[in-house]
CSV table of C-alpha atoms in Angstrom, one decimal:
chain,number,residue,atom,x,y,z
S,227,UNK,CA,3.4,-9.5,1.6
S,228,UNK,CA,-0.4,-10.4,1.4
S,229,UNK,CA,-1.7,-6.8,1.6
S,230,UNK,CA,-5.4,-6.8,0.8
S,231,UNK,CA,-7.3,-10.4,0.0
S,232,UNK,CA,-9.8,-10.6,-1.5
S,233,UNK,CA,-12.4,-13.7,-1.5
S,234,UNK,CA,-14.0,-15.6,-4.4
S,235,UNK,CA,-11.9,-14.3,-7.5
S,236,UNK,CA,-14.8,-15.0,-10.1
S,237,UNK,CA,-17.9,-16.4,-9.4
S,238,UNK,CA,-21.3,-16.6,-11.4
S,239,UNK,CA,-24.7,-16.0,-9.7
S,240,UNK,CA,-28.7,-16.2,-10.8
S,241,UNK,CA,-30.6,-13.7,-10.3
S,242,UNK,CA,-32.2,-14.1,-7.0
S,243,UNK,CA,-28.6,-15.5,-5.1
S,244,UNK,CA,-27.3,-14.1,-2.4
S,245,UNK,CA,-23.3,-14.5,-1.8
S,246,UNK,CA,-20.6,-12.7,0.5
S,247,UNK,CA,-17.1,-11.6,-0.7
S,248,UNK,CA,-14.8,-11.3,1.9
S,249,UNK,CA,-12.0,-9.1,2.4
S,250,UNK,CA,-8.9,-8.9,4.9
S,251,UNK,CA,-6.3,-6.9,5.3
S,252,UNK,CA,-3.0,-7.2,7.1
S,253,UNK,CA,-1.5,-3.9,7.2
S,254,UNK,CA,-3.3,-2.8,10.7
S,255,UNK,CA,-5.3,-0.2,8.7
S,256,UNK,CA,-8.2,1.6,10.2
S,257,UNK,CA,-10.4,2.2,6.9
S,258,UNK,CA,-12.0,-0.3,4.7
S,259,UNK,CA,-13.7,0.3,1.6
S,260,UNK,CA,-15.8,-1.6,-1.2
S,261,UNK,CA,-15.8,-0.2,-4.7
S,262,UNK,CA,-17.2,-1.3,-8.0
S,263,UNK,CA,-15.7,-0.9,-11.1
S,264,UNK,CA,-17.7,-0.6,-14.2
S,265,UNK,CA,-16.6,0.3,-17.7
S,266,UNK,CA,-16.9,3.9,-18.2
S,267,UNK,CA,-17.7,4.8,-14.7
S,268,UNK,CA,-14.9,3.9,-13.2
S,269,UNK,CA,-14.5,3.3,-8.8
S,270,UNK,CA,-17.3,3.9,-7.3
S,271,UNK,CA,-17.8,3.6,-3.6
S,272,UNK,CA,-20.3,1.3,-2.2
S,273,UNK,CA,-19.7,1.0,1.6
S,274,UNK,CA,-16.7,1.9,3.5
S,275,UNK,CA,-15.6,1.5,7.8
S,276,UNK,CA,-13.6,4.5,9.1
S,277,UNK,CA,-12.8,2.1,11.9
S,278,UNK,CA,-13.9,-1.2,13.3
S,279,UNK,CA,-17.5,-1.3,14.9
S,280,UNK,CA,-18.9,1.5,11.9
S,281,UNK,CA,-20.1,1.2,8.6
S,282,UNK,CA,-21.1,4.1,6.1
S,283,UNK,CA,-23.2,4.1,2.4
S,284,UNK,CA,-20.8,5.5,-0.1
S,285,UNK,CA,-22.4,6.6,-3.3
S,286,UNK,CA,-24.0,3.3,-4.8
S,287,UNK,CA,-25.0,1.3,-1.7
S,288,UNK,CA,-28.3,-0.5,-2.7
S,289,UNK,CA,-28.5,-3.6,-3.3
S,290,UNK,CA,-25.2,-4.4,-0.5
S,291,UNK,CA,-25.2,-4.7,2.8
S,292,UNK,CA,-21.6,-4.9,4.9
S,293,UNK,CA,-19.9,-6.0,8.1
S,294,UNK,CA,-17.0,-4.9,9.6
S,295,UNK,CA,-16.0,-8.2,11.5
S,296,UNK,CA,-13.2,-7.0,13.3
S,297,UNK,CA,-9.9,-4.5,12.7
S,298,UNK,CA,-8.6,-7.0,9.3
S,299,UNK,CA,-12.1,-8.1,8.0
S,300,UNK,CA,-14.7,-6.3,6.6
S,301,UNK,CA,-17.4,-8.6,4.1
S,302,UNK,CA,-19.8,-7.4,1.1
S,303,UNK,CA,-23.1,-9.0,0.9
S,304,UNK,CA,-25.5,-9.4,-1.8
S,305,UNK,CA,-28.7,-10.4,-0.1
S,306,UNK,CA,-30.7,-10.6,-4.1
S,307,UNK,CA,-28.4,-10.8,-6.6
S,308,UNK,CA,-29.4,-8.8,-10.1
S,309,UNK,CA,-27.5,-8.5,-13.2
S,310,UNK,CA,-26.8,-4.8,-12.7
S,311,UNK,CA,-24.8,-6.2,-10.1
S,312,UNK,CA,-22.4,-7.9,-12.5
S,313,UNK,CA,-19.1,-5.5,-11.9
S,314,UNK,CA,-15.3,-6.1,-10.4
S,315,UNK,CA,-15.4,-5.1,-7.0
S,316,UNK,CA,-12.7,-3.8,-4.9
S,317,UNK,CA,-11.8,-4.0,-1.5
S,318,UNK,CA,-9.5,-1.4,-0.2
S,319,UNK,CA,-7.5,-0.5,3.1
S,320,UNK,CA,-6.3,2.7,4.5
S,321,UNK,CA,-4.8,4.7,7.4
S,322,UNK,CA,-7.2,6.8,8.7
S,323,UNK,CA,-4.6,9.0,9.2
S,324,UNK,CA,-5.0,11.9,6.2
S,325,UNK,CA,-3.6,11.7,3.2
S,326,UNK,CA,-2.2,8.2,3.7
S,327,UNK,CA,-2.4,5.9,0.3
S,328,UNK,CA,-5.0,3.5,-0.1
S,329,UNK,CA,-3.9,-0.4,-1.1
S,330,UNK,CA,-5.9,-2.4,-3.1
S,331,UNK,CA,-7.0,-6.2,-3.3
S,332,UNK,CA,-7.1,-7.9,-6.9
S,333,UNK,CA,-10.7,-7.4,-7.3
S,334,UNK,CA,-13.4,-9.9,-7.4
S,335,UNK,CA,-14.9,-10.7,-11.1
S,336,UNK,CA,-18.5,-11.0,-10.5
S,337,UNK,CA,-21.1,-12.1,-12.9
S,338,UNK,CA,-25.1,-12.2,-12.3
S,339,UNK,CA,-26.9,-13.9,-15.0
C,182,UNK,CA,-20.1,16.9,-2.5
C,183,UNK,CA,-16.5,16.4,-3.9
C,184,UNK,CA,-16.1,15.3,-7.3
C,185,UNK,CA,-13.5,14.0,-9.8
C,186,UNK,CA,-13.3,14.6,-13.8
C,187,UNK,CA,-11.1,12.9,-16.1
C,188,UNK,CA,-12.0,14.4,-19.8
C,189,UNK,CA,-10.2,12.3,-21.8
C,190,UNK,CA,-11.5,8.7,-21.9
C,191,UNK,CA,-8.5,7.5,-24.3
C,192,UNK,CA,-5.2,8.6,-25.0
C,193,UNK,CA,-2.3,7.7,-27.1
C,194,UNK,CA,1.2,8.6,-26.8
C,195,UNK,CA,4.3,7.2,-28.8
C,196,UNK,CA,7.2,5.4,-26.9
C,197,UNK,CA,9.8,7.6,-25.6
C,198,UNK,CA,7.3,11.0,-26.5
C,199,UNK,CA,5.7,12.8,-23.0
C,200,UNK,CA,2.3,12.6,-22.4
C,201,UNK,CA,-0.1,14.5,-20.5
C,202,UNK,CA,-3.6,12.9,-18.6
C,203,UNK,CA,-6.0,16.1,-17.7
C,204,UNK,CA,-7.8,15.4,-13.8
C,205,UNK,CA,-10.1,18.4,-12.4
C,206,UNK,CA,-11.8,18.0,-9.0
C,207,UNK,CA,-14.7,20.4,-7.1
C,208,UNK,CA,-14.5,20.6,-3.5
C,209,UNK,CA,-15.2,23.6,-1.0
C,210,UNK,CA,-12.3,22.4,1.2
C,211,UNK,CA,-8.4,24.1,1.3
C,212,UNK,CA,-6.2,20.7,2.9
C,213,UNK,CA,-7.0,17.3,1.1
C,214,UNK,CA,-4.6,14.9,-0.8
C,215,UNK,CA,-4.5,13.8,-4.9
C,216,UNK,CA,-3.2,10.6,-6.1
C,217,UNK,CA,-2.8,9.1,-9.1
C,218,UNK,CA,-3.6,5.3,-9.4
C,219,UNK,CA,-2.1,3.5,-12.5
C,220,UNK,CA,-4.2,-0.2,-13.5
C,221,UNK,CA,-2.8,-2.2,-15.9
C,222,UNK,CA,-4.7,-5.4,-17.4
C,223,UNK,CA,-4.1,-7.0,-14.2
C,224,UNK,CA,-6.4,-4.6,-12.8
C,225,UNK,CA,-4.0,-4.4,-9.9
C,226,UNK,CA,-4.5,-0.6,-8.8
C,227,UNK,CA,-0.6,0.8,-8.4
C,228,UNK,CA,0.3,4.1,-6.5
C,229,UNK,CA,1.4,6.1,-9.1
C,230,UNK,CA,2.1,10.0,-7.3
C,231,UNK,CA,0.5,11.9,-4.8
C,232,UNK,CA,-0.4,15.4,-4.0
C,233,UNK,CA,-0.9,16.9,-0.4
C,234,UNK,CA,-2.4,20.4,-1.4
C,235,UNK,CA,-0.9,22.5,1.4
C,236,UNK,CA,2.2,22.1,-1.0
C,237,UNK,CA,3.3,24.5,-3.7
C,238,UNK,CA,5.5,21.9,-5.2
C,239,UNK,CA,4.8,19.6,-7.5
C,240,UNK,CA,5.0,15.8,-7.0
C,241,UNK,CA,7.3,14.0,-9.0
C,242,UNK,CA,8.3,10.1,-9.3
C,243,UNK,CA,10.8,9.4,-12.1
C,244,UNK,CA,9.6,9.6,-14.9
C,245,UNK,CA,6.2,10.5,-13.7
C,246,UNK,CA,5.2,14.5,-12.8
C,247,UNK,CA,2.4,16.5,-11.5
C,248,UNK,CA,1.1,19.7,-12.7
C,249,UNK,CA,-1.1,21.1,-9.3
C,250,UNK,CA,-3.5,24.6,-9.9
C,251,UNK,CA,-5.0,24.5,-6.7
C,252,UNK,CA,-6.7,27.9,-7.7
C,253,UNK,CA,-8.0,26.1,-11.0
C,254,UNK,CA,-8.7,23.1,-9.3
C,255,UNK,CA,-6.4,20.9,-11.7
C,256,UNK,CA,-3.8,17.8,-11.2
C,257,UNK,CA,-2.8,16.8,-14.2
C,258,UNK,CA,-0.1,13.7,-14.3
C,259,UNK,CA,2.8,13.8,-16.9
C,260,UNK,CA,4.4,10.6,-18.4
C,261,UNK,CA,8.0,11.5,-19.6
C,262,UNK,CA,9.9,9.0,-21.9
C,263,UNK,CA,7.2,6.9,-22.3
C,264,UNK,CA,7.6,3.5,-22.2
C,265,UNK,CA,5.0,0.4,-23.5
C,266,UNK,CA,4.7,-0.9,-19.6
C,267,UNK,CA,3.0,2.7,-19.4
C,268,UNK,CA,0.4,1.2,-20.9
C,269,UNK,CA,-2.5,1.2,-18.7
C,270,UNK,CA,-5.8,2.8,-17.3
C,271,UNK,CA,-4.7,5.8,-15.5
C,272,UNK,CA,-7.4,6.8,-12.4
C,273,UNK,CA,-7.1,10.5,-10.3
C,274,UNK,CA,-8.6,10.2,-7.4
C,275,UNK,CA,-9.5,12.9,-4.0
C,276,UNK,CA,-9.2,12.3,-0.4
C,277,UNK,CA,-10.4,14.9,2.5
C,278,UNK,CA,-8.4,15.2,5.0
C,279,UNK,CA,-11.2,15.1,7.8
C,280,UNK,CA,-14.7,13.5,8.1
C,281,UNK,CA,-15.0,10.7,6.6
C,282,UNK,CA,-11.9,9.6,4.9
C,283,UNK,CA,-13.2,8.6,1.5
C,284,UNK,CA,-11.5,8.5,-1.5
C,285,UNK,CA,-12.9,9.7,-4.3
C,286,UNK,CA,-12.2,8.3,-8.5
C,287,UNK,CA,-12.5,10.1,-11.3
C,288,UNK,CA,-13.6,7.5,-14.6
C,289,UNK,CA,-9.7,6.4,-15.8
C,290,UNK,CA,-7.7,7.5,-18.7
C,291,UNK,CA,-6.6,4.5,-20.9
C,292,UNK,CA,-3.3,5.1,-22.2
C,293,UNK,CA,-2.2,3.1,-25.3
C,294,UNK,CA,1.2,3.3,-25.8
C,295,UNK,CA,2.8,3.3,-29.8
C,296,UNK,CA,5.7,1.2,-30.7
């Protein structure tokens, strides 16, 4: 049961890099998400597709730019890495449908030196 | 603009004792959803309970139970018998049932739990 996959697990950047993480689900869910986690601030939303072909800012979008590649894929970019950028990040899958639960990947360790 | 409050950062609970984590949300709407997301060191984010707030009944898994005030606006989780793979940071989190679909986190609970 792969779920939510999540693409590099750890990677280090300079300042300055620019890297995707990718994401796929295989549940046939509608909504993706990308959060970051940061100590003492907990998930925050970055970007997130209600369904394929859109793409909304959640609440810390700058920096990030997204694409929803099609129903299962849906990729974070950082186009200039910074070291405020150094968090886990979190892809995420959902129904559409309500109050359905949202499923997690593992998270991506990143780290911007 | 919804929003999500955990007050207690930390909390500690001896094993086999109850516990009680403390979530509050804002929102202007009447029909939206609560969860409760447990992450142990993994960091693996596990379904813990969830809430649909058109119902007067609590949620309950197991050992895990929610206190729901819609009026007050509070969804507090409660951890009976706990036990040391308890042990975790403890997220509430808020999802609208219309617009856009997001799902909201409050900061995490971390719960240490005393042999």
């Amino acid at each position: 049961n792969a779920g939510v996959t999540q693409t590099p697990k750890f990677q280090v950047l300079k300042t300055g890099q620019s890297m995707t993480l990718q994401c796929a689900q295989d549940m046939n869910h509608n909504s993706m998400y990308w959060y970051r986690q940061d100590p003492g601030m907990g998930l925050r939303l970055i970007y997130y597709s209600a369904s394929e072909g859109t793409t909304d800012k959640g609440e810390v979008p700058n920096g990030y730019n997204v694409s929803r590649l099609n129903k299962r894929e849906f990729s974070l970019r950082l186009e200039s890495a910074a070291p405020s950028q150094t968090s886990v990040y979190f892809c995420a899958s959902s129904e559409a449908y309500r109050g359905r639960t949202i499923y997690f990947g593992e998270g991506s360790w990143l780290t911007v030196v | 603009a919804q929003t999500v409050t955990q007050s207690q950062p930390e909390m500690s609970v001896q094993e086999a004792e109850t516990v009680t984590l403390s979530c509050t949300y804002d929102t202007s709407e009447s029909d939206y959803y609560l969860f409760w997301y447990k992450q142990p060191p993994s960091r693996q984010m596990i379904l813990v309970i969830r809430q649909e707030a058109y119902k007067q009944q609590n949620a309950t898994e197991n050992r895990f139970s929610v206190n729901f005030q819609k009026a007050a606006k509070s969804f507090s989780l409660k951890i009976s018998d706990s036990q040391l793979g308890d042990a975790a940071m403890y997220f509430c989190a808020y999802r609208s049932t219309s617009g856009t679909y997001k799902y909201i986190f409050g900061t995490g609970t971390r719960l240490k739990v005393l042999a």
